[in-house]
Tab-separated table of C-alpha atoms in Angstrom:
chain	number	residue	atom	x	y	z
Y	1	MET	CA	59.704	155.277	105.484
Y	2	GLU	CA	60.796	153.941	108.083
Y	3	SER	CA	64.619	153.943	108.191
Y	4	VAL	CA	67.498	152.090	109.901
Y	5	ILE	CA	71.203	153.361	110.476
Y	6	ALA	CA	73.971	150.102	111.461
Y	7	GLU	CA	77.950	150.174	112.421
Y	8	LEU	CA	79.125	147.817	110.438
Y	9	GLU	CA	82.376	146.140	112.477
Y	10	GLY	CA	80.846	144.416	115.651
Y	11	THR	CA	77.556	144.934	115.004
Y	12	LEU	CA	76.149	143.416	110.896
Y	13	LEU	CA	79.605	142.025	111.632
Y	14	LYS	CA	80.467	139.458	114.551
Y	15	ASP	CA	83.940	141.573	114.647
Y	16	PRO	CA	84.538	144.442	116.167
Y	17	ASP	CA	88.205	144.250	114.639
Y	18	PRO	CA	89.586	144.974	110.997
Y	19	PHE	CA	92.584	143.772	111.065
Y	20	SER	CA	92.157	140.524	108.600
Y	21	TYR	CA	90.395	142.276	105.832
Y	22	PHE	CA	93.199	144.533	106.291
Y	23	MET	CA	95.540	141.834	106.125
Y	24	LEU	CA	93.872	140.100	103.292
Y	25	VAL	CA	94.125	142.871	101.591
Y	26	ALA	CA	98.133	143.533	102.139
Y	27	PHE	CA	98.244	139.634	100.353
Y	28	GLU	CA	96.195	139.751	97.988
Y	29	ALA	CA	97.504	142.628	96.148
Y	30	SER	CA	100.455	143.437	96.854
Y	31	GLY	CA	102.153	140.027	98.710
Y	32	LEU	CA	104.064	138.170	101.441
Y	33	ILE	CA	106.260	141.203	102.171
Y	34	ARG	CA	103.845	143.465	103.089
Y	35	PHE	CA	101.709	140.746	104.723
Y	36	ALA	CA	104.508	140.132	107.313
Y	37	LEU	CA	105.123	143.566	108.083
Y	38	LEU	CA	101.373	144.489	108.739
Y	39	LEU	CA	101.358	141.056	111.394
Y	40	LEU	CA	104.175	142.495	112.740
Y	41	PHE	CA	102.963	145.664	113.675
Y	42	TRP	CA	100.183	144.167	114.833
Y	43	PRO	CA	101.106	144.526	118.439
Y	44	VAL	CA	101.571	148.510	117.976
Y	45	ILE	CA	98.187	148.288	117.136
Y	46	ARG	CA	96.933	146.481	120.231
Y	47	LEU	CA	98.830	148.971	122.027
Y	48	LEU	CA	97.397	152.357	121.063
Y	49	GLU	CA	93.959	150.472	120.656
Y	50	MET	CA	94.342	149.808	124.326
Y	51	ILE	CA	95.436	153.208	125.559
Y	52	GLY	CA	92.137	154.736	124.064
Y	53	ILE	CA	93.788	155.636	120.787
Y	54	ASP	CA	92.253	153.410	118.337
Y	55	ASP	CA	91.569	156.243	115.285
Y	56	ALA	CA	95.840	155.886	115.515
Y	57	GLY	CA	95.207	152.481	114.779
Y	58	LEU	CA	93.538	152.025	112.419
Y	59	LYS	CA	95.709	154.990	110.100
Y	60	LEU	CA	98.751	152.899	111.171
Y	61	MET	CA	96.524	149.594	109.367
Y	62	VAL	CA	95.353	151.346	106.127
Y	63	PHE	CA	99.039	153.173	106.128
Y	64	LEU	CA	100.381	149.347	105.952
Y	65	ALA	CA	98.337	147.906	103.915
Y	66	THR	CA	97.445	150.092	101.266
Y	67	ALA	CA	100.239	152.078	100.918
Y	68	GLY	CA	101.302	152.579	97.116
Y	69	LEU	CA	98.982	150.463	95.957
Y	70	PRO	CA	96.957	151.182	92.439
Y	71	VAL	CA	93.797	152.124	93.649
Y	72	SER	CA	92.479	149.516	90.703
Y	73	GLU	CA	94.017	146.815	92.388
Y	74	ILE	CA	92.218	147.664	96.045
Y	75	GLN	CA	88.815	147.579	94.396
Y	76	SER	CA	89.529	144.295	92.607
Y	77	VAL	CA	90.536	142.559	96.031
Y	78	SER	CA	87.567	144.203	97.658
Y	79	ARG	CA	85.620	142.935	94.208
Y	80	ALA	CA	86.395	139.512	93.924
Y	81	VAL	CA	88.305	138.210	97.815
Y	82	LEU	CA	86.711	140.045	100.758
Y	83	PRO	CA	82.923	139.891	100.015
Y	84	LYS	CA	82.881	136.170	100.887
Y	85	PHE	CA	85.233	136.791	103.964
Y	86	TYR	CA	82.786	139.357	105.603
Y	87	MET	CA	79.936	136.812	104.511
Y	88	ASP	CA	81.080	134.423	106.607
Y	89	ASP	CA	81.311	136.946	109.628
Y	90	VAL	CA	77.917	138.141	109.510
Y	91	ASP	CA	75.257	138.451	112.302
Y	92	MET	CA	72.616	136.965	110.996
Y	93	GLU	CA	70.046	138.328	113.747
Y	94	ALA	CA	71.508	141.808	113.152
Y	95	TRP	CA	71.171	141.508	109.185
Y	96	LYS	CA	67.113	140.416	110.348
Y	97	VAL	CA	66.780	143.059	111.931
Y	98	PHE	CA	68.522	145.631	109.559
Y	99	SER	CA	67.041	143.879	106.450
Y	100	SER	CA	62.969	144.947	107.801
Y	101	TYR	CA	63.222	148.119	107.237
Y	102	ASP	CA	62.684	150.145	104.254
Y	103	LYS	CA	65.995	152.585	104.262
Y	104	ARG	CA	69.022	151.395	105.155
Y	105	VAL	CA	72.622	152.615	105.654
Y	106	VAL	CA	75.927	150.978	106.971
Y	107	VAL	CA	78.096	153.331	109.013
Y	108	THR	CA	82.102	152.114	108.726
Y	109	LYS	CA	85.705	153.354	110.339
Y	110	THR	CA	86.989	151.070	107.082
Y	111	PRO	CA	87.576	152.923	103.599
Y	112	ARG	CA	84.493	152.812	102.139
Y	113	ILE	CA	86.145	151.308	99.006
Y	114	MET	CA	86.488	147.942	100.705
Y	115	VAL	CA	83.190	147.632	102.162
Y	116	GLU	CA	81.263	149.316	99.630
Y	117	ARG	CA	80.591	146.254	97.478
Y	118	PHE	CA	79.981	144.362	99.744
Y	119	VAL	CA	77.833	145.707	102.106
Y	120	LYS	CA	75.595	146.920	98.902
Y	121	GLU	CA	75.434	143.496	97.059
Y	122	HIS	CA	74.602	141.501	99.685
Y	123	LEU	CA	73.732	143.176	102.217
Y	124	ARG	CA	71.044	145.197	100.882
Y	125	ALA	CA	72.056	148.106	102.197
Y	126	ASP	CA	70.691	151.737	100.437
Y	127	GLU	CA	74.169	153.810	101.472
Y	128	VAL	CA	77.084	153.300	102.807
Y	129	ILE	CA	79.716	156.161	104.645
Y	130	GLY	CA	83.003	155.551	106.043
Y	131	SER	CA	86.401	157.326	105.339
Y	132	GLU	CA	87.749	157.692	101.673
Y	133	LEU	CA	91.290	156.458	100.872
Y	134	VAL	CA	93.509	159.450	99.154
Y	135	VAL	CA	94.465	158.655	95.817
Y	136	ASN	CA	97.570	160.576	93.649
Y	137	ARG	CA	97.286	161.353	90.004
Y	138	PHE	CA	98.522	158.436	88.819
Y	139	GLY	CA	95.937	156.644	90.856
Y	140	PHE	CA	98.234	154.783	93.444
Y	141	ALA	CA	97.031	155.353	97.449
Y	142	THR	CA	98.550	157.309	99.432
Y	143	GLY	CA	97.967	154.992	102.742
Y	144	PHE	CA	96.779	158.042	103.988
Y	145	VAL	CA	92.431	158.429	104.523
Y	146	LYS	CA	90.361	161.645	104.495
Y	147	GLY	CA	87.456	161.487	107.269
Y	148	ASP	CA	87.839	160.595	111.494
Y	149	ILE	CA	85.011	159.334	113.525
Y	150	THR	CA	83.458	162.646	113.966
Y	151	SER	CA	83.492	163.611	110.034
Y	152	ILE	CA	81.649	160.300	109.301
Y	153	SER	CA	79.274	160.998	111.982
Y	154	ASN	CA	78.160	164.123	110.298
Y	155	ARG	CA	78.105	163.069	107.711
Y	156	VAL	CA	75.605	160.419	109.069
Y	157	ALA	CA	73.718	163.648	110.640
Y	158	LYS	CA	73.411	165.314	106.947
Y	159	LEU	CA	72.158	161.897	105.411
Y	160	PHE	CA	68.818	162.744	107.784
Y	161	VAL	CA	68.587	166.511	107.762
Y	162	ASP	CA	64.674	166.442	107.625
Y	163	GLU	CA	64.138	163.404	109.627
Y	164	GLU	CA	65.256	161.532	112.748
Y	165	PRO	CA	66.566	157.668	111.715
Y	166	THR	CA	64.107	155.128	113.252
Y	167	LEU	CA	66.503	152.883	114.255
Y	168	GLY	CA	70.356	152.751	115.227
Y	169	LEU	CA	72.110	149.706	115.623
Y	170	GLY	CA	75.513	149.523	117.083
Y	171	ARG	CA	77.724	148.269	119.700
Y	172	ALA	CA	77.117	149.862	123.538
Y	173	THR	CA	80.944	151.141	122.979
Y	174	SER	CA	80.511	152.669	119.928
Y	175	SER	CA	82.365	155.455	119.402
Y	176	PHE	CA	80.289	156.964	116.506
Y	177	ARG	CA	78.214	159.543	117.809
Y	178	PHE	CA	75.162	159.463	115.768
Y	179	PHE	CA	72.425	157.095	118.284
Y	180	SER	CA	71.869	159.663	119.412
Y	181	ARG	CA	69.589	161.080	116.512
Y	182	CYS	CA	67.911	157.794	116.557
Y	183	LYS	CA	64.541	156.985	117.833
Y	184	GLU	CA	65.530	153.553	119.305
Y	185	GLN	CA	68.681	151.820	119.873
Y	186	MET	CA	69.476	148.198	119.774
Y	187	HIS	CA	72.647	146.547	121.116
Y	188	PRO	CA	74.518	143.299	120.208
Y	189	PRO	CA	73.784	140.682	121.123
Y	190	PHE	CA	70.457	140.647	118.780
Y	191	ILE	CA	67.305	138.879	119.786
Y	192	THR	CA	64.264	138.487	117.129
Y	193	ASN	CA	60.713	137.674	117.487
Y	194	GLN	CA	59.001	135.681	114.741
Y	195	ASN	CA	56.816	137.968	113.990
Y	196	LEU	CA	59.144	140.867	114.057
Y	197	HIS	CA	59.784	140.696	110.315
Y	198	ASP	CA	57.461	139.939	107.263
Y	199	ASN	CA	60.736	139.160	105.690
Y	200	GLN	CA	62.193	136.780	107.571
Y	201	LEU	CA	63.175	134.488	105.193
Y	202	LEU	CA	64.710	137.080	102.952
Y	203	ARG	CA	68.495	136.304	103.428
Y	204	PRO	CA	71.639	137.758	102.398
Y	205	LEU	CA	72.610	137.364	98.237
Y	206	PRO	CA	75.074	134.490	98.885
Y	207	VAL	CA	78.848	135.163	97.735
Y	208	ILE	CA	78.641	132.379	94.690
Y	209	PHE	CA	82.136	133.414	92.989
Y	210	HIS	CA	84.727	134.596	95.779
Y	211	ASP	CA	88.827	134.833	94.775
Y	212	GLY	CA	92.260	135.078	96.049
Y	213	ARG	CA	94.743	132.110	97.438
Y	214	LEU	CA	93.878	132.664	101.267
Y	215	VAL	CA	91.330	129.810	102.801
Y	216	LYS	CA	90.658	131.353	106.055
Y	217	ARG	CA	90.291	134.820	107.569
Y	218	PRO	CA	94.179	136.251	108.126
Y	219	THR	CA	93.821	136.812	112.323
Y	220	PRO	CA	96.978	137.428	113.772
Y	221	SER	CA	97.775	133.575	114.402
Y	222	THR	CA	95.975	132.188	111.336
Y	223	ALA	CA	98.667	134.910	109.587
Y	224	LEU	CA	101.620	133.830	111.647
Y	225	LEU	CA	100.619	130.048	110.971
Y	226	ILE	CA	100.803	130.415	107.234
Y	227	ILE	CA	103.770	132.777	107.298
Y	228	LEU	CA	106.352	130.231	109.358
Y	229	TRP	CA	104.173	127.315	107.154
Y	230	MET	CA	105.316	129.423	104.402
Y	231	PRO	CA	108.322	127.594	103.812
Y	232	LEU	CA	107.352	123.850	104.708
Y	233	GLY	CA	105.035	124.381	102.145
Y	234	ILE	CA	107.100	125.221	99.126
Y	235	LEU	CA	109.461	122.569	99.706
Y	236	LEU	CA	106.304	120.318	100.625
Y	237	ALA	CA	104.639	121.090	97.249
Y	238	VAL	CA	107.702	120.352	94.991
Y	239	ILE	CA	108.214	116.960	96.391
Y	240	ARG	CA	104.540	115.708	95.741
Y	241	ILE	CA	104.847	117.413	92.117
Y	242	VAL	CA	107.848	115.317	91.696
Y	243	VAL	CA	106.859	112.440	93.097
Y	244	GLY	CA	103.687	112.155	91.285
Y	245	LEU	CA	105.809	112.967	87.861
Y	246	VAL	CA	108.195	109.930	88.686
Y	247	LEU	CA	105.879	107.657	90.173
Y	248	PRO	CA	103.385	105.272	87.726
Y	249	MET	CA	99.834	105.823	88.120
Y	250	ARG	CA	98.857	102.865	90.226
Y	251	ALA	CA	101.374	103.867	92.834
Y	252	ILE	CA	100.824	107.278	93.453
Y	253	PRO	CA	97.110	106.578	95.866
Y	254	TYR	CA	99.146	104.839	98.561
Y	255	VAL	CA	102.423	106.948	98.415
Y	256	SER	CA	100.038	109.746	98.219
Y	257	ARG	CA	99.542	109.673	101.986
Y	258	LEU	CA	103.194	109.442	103.201
Y	259	PHE	CA	103.127	113.251	102.404
Y	260	GLY	CA	99.776	113.964	104.055
Y	261	GLY	CA	97.207	113.689	100.984
Y	262	ASN	CA	93.885	111.537	101.469
Y	263	VAL	CA	91.577	110.412	98.417
Y	264	ILE	CA	88.015	109.451	99.311
Y	265	VAL	CA	86.397	107.210	96.805
Y	266	LYS	CA	82.954	106.250	96.937
Y	267	GLY	CA	80.901	104.379	94.301
Y	268	ASN	CA	81.520	102.030	91.789
Y	269	PRO	CA	83.739	102.758	88.713
Y	270	PRO	CA	83.760	101.358	85.572
Y	271	PRO	CA	86.089	98.933	84.408
Y	272	PRO	CA	88.519	100.157	81.848
Y	273	VAL	CA	87.533	99.839	77.737
Y	274	SER	CA	87.578	97.190	76.206
Y	275	GLY	CA	87.343	96.236	72.566
Y	276	ASP	CA	86.103	98.279	69.880
Y	277	ASN	CA	83.823	100.103	71.998
Y	278	ASN	CA	84.230	103.435	72.295
Y	279	GLY	CA	85.717	104.799	76.007
Y	280	VAL	CA	83.666	106.050	79.033
Y	281	LEU	CA	82.986	110.047	79.116
Y	282	PHE	CA	83.609	111.008	82.638
Y	283	VAL	CA	81.727	113.887	83.841
Y	284	CYS	CA	82.529	115.211	86.329
Y	285	THR	CA	81.947	118.817	88.686
Y	286	HIS	CA	84.324	120.958	88.253
Y	287	ARG	CA	86.265	121.847	91.814
Y	288	SER	CA	90.249	122.192	90.727
Y	289	LEU	CA	92.621	121.910	87.528
Y	290	MET	CA	93.192	118.533	89.411
Y	291	ASP	CA	89.815	116.833	89.260
Y	292	PRO	CA	91.105	114.435	86.315
Y	293	VAL	CA	94.456	113.840	87.696
Y	294	ILE	CA	92.783	112.693	91.180
Y	295	LEU	CA	90.341	110.935	89.254
Y	296	SER	CA	93.187	109.192	86.980
Y	297	HIS	CA	94.905	108.509	90.232
Y	298	VAL	CA	91.775	106.555	91.423
Y	299	LEU	CA	91.285	104.946	87.627
Y	300	MET	CA	95.098	104.052	88.330
Y	301	ARG	CA	95.163	104.969	84.224
Y	302	LYS	CA	96.192	108.264	82.650
Y	303	ILE	CA	92.586	109.171	81.042
Y	304	PRO	CA	93.266	111.684	79.003
Y	305	ALA	CA	90.942	115.268	79.925
Y	306	VAL	CA	89.443	117.886	78.219
Y	307	THR	CA	90.358	121.393	79.013
Y	308	TYR	CA	89.075	124.555	78.223
Y	309	SER	CA	91.854	127.182	79.164
Y	310	ILE	CA	94.735	126.453	81.250
Y	311	SER	CA	98.086	127.587	81.246
Y	312	ARG	CA	101.343	126.040	79.200
Y	313	LEU	CA	102.744	125.430	83.087
Y	314	SER	CA	100.343	122.934	84.364
Y	315	GLU	CA	100.665	121.742	80.599
Y	316	ILE	CA	103.720	120.541	81.086
Y	317	LEU	CA	103.139	119.605	85.352
Y	318	SER	CA	100.644	117.478	83.988
Y	319	PRO	CA	101.289	113.922	84.323
Y	320	ILE	CA	98.026	112.909	82.088
Y	321	PRO	CA	97.656	114.424	78.419
Y	322	THR	CA	94.905	116.864	77.824
Y	323	VAL	CA	93.247	118.007	74.977
Y	324	GLY	CA	92.643	121.464	74.362
Y	325	LEU	CA	89.660	122.682	73.041
Y	326	THR	CA	88.829	125.945	70.526
Y	327	ARG	CA	85.403	126.633	71.563
Y	328	ILE	CA	84.226	126.153	68.139
Y	329	ARG	CA	81.430	123.632	68.746
Y	330	GLU	CA	81.423	121.825	65.300
Y	331	VAL	CA	85.762	121.329	66.033
Y	332	ASP	CA	85.074	120.484	69.474
Y	333	GLY	CA	83.177	117.570	68.677
Y	334	GLU	CA	85.348	116.305	66.598
Y	335	LYS	CA	87.963	116.669	68.978
Y	336	ILE	CA	86.135	114.954	71.708
Y	337	LYS	CA	84.238	112.022	69.467
Y	338	CYS	CA	88.375	111.294	67.756
Y	339	GLU	CA	89.462	110.713	72.428
Y	340	LEU	CA	86.917	108.391	72.997
Y	341	ALA	CA	87.404	106.465	69.782
Y	342	LYS	CA	90.838	105.713	71.462
Y	343	GLY	CA	89.561	105.071	75.024
Y	344	ASP	CA	88.287	106.808	78.292
Y	345	LEU	CA	87.944	110.896	78.166
Y	346	VAL	CA	87.364	113.563	81.618
Y	347	ILE	CA	85.690	116.731	80.705
Y	348	CYS	CA	84.399	119.155	83.268
Y	349	PRO	CA	81.339	120.865	81.703
Y	350	GLU	CA	81.370	123.839	83.744
Y	351	GLY	CA	83.954	124.950	82.116
Y	352	THR	CA	85.114	127.005	85.231
Y	353	THR	CA	85.571	126.230	88.784
Y	354	CYS	CA	83.277	127.400	91.482
Y	355	ARG	CA	84.403	127.287	95.382
Y	356	GLU	CA	81.290	127.267	97.091
Y	357	PRO	CA	78.550	124.690	96.927
Y	358	PHE	CA	76.756	125.571	93.535
Y	359	LEU	CA	77.575	124.042	89.666
Y	360	LEU	CA	77.441	126.120	87.119
Y	361	ARG	CA	75.819	125.639	83.755
Y	362	PHE	CA	77.186	122.925	82.029
Y	363	SER	CA	77.746	122.530	78.868
Y	364	ALA	CA	75.429	120.091	76.124
Y	365	LEU	CA	77.705	119.773	74.028
Y	366	PHE	CA	78.984	116.534	75.801
Y	367	ALA	CA	75.676	114.200	75.718
Y	368	GLU	CA	75.759	115.223	72.349
Y	369	LEU	CA	78.451	112.812	71.345
Y	370	THR	CA	78.205	110.413	73.994
Y	371	ASP	CA	75.902	107.641	75.552
Y	372	ARG	CA	78.218	105.963	77.718
Y	373	ILE	CA	78.172	108.468	80.481
Y	374	VAL	CA	79.495	108.096	83.928
Y	375	PRO	CA	79.257	111.597	86.049
Y	376	VAL	CA	81.476	112.063	88.940
Y	377	ALA	CA	81.103	114.164	91.992
Y	378	MET	CA	84.412	116.087	92.784
Y	379	ASN	CA	84.816	117.839	95.866
Y	380	TYR	CA	87.804	118.687	98.313
Y	381	ARG	CA	88.953	120.181	101.375
Y	382	VAL	CA	92.397	122.112	101.761
Y	383	GLY	CA	93.819	124.345	104.894
Y	384	PHE	CA	95.551	127.272	104.184
Y	385	PHE	CA	96.063	127.910	100.060
Y	386	HIS	CA	92.707	127.889	97.471
Y	387	ALA	CA	94.180	125.763	93.980
Y	388	THR	CA	92.065	128.138	92.330
Y	389	THR	CA	91.906	131.587	90.324
Y	390	ALA	CA	90.982	134.370	88.401
Y	391	ARG	CA	92.978	137.191	88.907
Y	392	GLY	CA	96.053	135.073	89.723
Y	393	TRP	CA	98.343	133.562	87.758
Y	394	LYS	CA	96.703	130.178	86.656
Y	395	GLY	CA	100.228	128.089	86.440
Y	396	LEU	CA	100.565	128.636	90.209
Y	397	ASP	CA	97.356	126.491	90.545
Y	398	PRO	CA	98.465	122.994	91.868
Y	399	ILE	CA	101.839	124.685	93.343
Y	400	PHE	CA	99.026	126.436	95.898
Y	401	PHE	CA	97.312	123.254	95.770
Y	402	PHE	CA	100.464	121.052	97.299
Y	403	MET	CA	101.387	123.449	99.621
Y	404	ASN	CA	98.485	122.820	101.698
Y	405	PRO	CA	99.456	120.616	104.912
Y	406	ARG	CA	96.489	117.447	104.361
Y	407	PRO	CA	94.892	118.179	100.981
Y	408	ILE	CA	91.265	115.849	100.697
Y	409	TYR	CA	89.910	115.160	97.746
Y	410	GLU	CA	86.333	113.021	98.041
Y	411	VAL	CA	85.553	111.398	94.825
Y	412	THR	CA	81.833	109.744	94.369
Y	413	PHE	CA	81.786	107.681	91.340
Y	414	LEU	CA	77.569	107.753	90.157
Y	415	ASN	CA	76.180	105.040	88.183
Y	416	GLN	CA	76.598	105.261	84.262
Y	417	LEU	CA	73.419	107.130	82.664
Y	418	PRO	CA	70.482	104.588	81.463
Y	419	VAL	CA	70.091	104.789	77.833
Y	420	GLU	CA	66.743	106.234	77.873
Y	421	ALA	CA	68.460	109.571	80.001
Y	422	THR	CA	70.666	109.783	76.710
Y	423	CYS	CA	70.487	111.859	73.479
Y	424	SER	CA	69.413	108.226	72.248
Y	425	SER	CA	66.067	107.938	74.176
Y	426	GLY	CA	64.970	111.268	72.189
Y	427	LYS	CA	65.578	113.900	74.823
Y	428	SER	CA	67.746	116.756	73.626
Y	429	PRO	CA	70.946	117.137	74.687
Y	430	HIS	CA	70.276	120.000	76.581
Y	431	ASP	CA	68.065	118.303	79.160
Y	432	VAL	CA	70.895	115.911	79.842
Y	433	ALA	CA	72.929	118.256	80.364
Y	434	ASN	CA	70.624	119.612	82.877
Y	435	TYR	CA	69.546	115.930	84.628
Y	436	VAL	CA	73.238	115.139	85.054
Y	437	GLN	CA	74.425	118.266	86.611
Y	438	ARG	CA	70.896	118.119	88.725
Y	439	ILE	CA	71.907	114.775	90.022
Y	440	LEU	CA	75.455	115.439	90.565
Y	441	ALA	CA	74.578	118.480	92.867
Y	442	ALA	CA	72.046	116.436	95.125
Y	443	THR	CA	75.477	114.117	95.489
Y	444	LEU	CA	77.006	117.260	96.442
Y	445	GLY	CA	74.394	118.642	98.636
Y	446	PHE	CA	75.042	121.616	96.198
Y	447	GLU	CA	72.679	124.380	94.456
Y	448	CYS	CA	71.879	124.084	90.271
Y	449	THR	CA	72.835	127.808	88.780
Y	450	ASN	CA	72.699	128.885	85.231
Y	451	PHE	CA	75.852	131.040	85.881
Y	452	THR	CA	78.895	130.424	83.197
Y	453	ARG	CA	82.489	130.908	83.077
Y	454	LYS	CA	81.834	133.595	81.742
Y	455	ASP	CA	79.876	135.504	84.674
Y	456	LYS	CA	82.312	134.047	86.808
Y	457	TYR	CA	85.102	135.883	84.719
Y	458	ARG	CA	83.718	139.150	84.344
Y	459	ILE	CA	82.047	139.532	88.199
Y	460	LEU	CA	85.863	138.205	89.903
Y	461	ALA	CA	88.084	139.443	87.000
Y	462	GLY	CA	87.028	141.707	84.290
Y	463	ASN	CA	86.999	139.135	81.214
Y	464	ASP	CA	86.204	135.855	79.916
Y	465	GLY	CA	88.994	134.100	81.253
Y	466	THR	CA	90.914	132.617	77.719
Y	467	VAL	CA	94.227	132.232	79.036
Y	468	SER	CA	96.655	132.882	76.122
Y	469	HIS	CA	99.794	130.977	75.732
Y	470	THR	CA	102.279	133.648	75.568
Y	471	SER	CA	106.102	133.552	74.681
Y	472	CYS	CA	108.038	132.621	77.707
Y	473	VAL	CA	109.060	136.249	78.097
Y	474	ASP	CA	105.702	136.959	78.652
Y	475	GLN	CA	105.264	134.445	81.063
Y	476	VAL	CA	108.726	135.020	83.359
Y	477	LYS	CA	106.762	139.039	83.381
Y	478	LYS	CA	103.007	137.162	84.878
Y	479	VAL	CA	105.294	136.012	87.301
Y	480	VAL	CA	107.071	138.813	88.378
Y	481	SER	CA	103.549	140.152	87.816
Y	482	THR	CA	102.045	137.386	90.260
Y	483	PHE	CA	104.438	138.012	93.471
Y	484	LYS	CA	104.817	141.995	92.577
Y	485	PRO	CA	103.843	142.428	96.050
Y	486	PHE	CA	107.065	141.364	97.421
Y	487	LEU	CA	108.860	144.351	95.664
Y	488	HIS	CA	106.105	147.213	97.469
């Protein structure tokens, strides 16, 4: 059996410096104060690396990012947040070499808890060897680690007692000592030939679901920019929300440009319903909580939106009517029919948002209720903060959206479905739903999947994604929990 040992930092990942990933743990598992504190110590960490004691710099990073945090919270960030950023930094040429071997081992100087899930599930490694976080009996990280570079190298040697690894992948300047045991060695940059791999079409498992508020990996310069922007971003968000609630719907598309927002509209939206006809059902892709609101702004009229599960604060801030569903099929069907009898309606049949270029499975309920279906492809771009969350409090979603310097939405109206493409022609609701999913995916350049909201929340948060309407006291507790990082 051919085997390969690969260093993670600087080899499988392009960036040899794990600092930005510790910044992510600090921000997502703790908050802005710890995030700023770690950034404040970056010059010290860099100085330690420059004078040749980078192991001390790494231990300082670990301590500042994790000390006092529940280990469950670190595991949650490692599961839901870090894989996306790791995947964006993967060196595909190194991956081609790594994936061509039967037994794959990854060695990292980062605590194993932070990388194991990504490396095993997405890079398909068999073993991950790294340092271990020290956890006290109450389940909190002490900030210390067990295992240094030498002990990690010794553990690699024990793994290959009866055989020599076929290949070692790592930097020429690496401090790990396992390369001398390998039959062959390769160092970045990697150049592979097309005949080297039978499985060259194999790709790392894509990251479809991910969480966290930060859009960009917080390198020192990006992190400093985020911190400096925060006060202005909060002020800008408040102004944008107040303007959206006060001004008439027709004025908002013009005023939004004054505050940095932009909406790009493609296609021809249908005119408002007239007479005794039932309304049009706008079937949208679901990228953020703002989808129905932006659609109403584009159409310059308030269109009610079907909601599966949103927070009470989001309902209060919403400038359009919302229709809450119960997840009881017959009850929800009657609700939607009643709303369509009054006029137009917006529905997002995915039931939850997805940030990556994938569409989740469409619920077929909408196809059973009307033949006046207008598919709408929604997409958005933001610079600093994501406007969705699975682990945090959803009530902050619109605030984080409006905190971005220049949020941009793209709205593409497709033609109303012809009668022969609806249930009236004898097609099943599932066929209609799948067809709408396919044409929307093709419009956006996305891929269709069979994942559902339950899959998303089970992966990211360990629950089914239902938001309960709790008391005011409980909501305050939730806010405090969301910003608990400020108290660490």
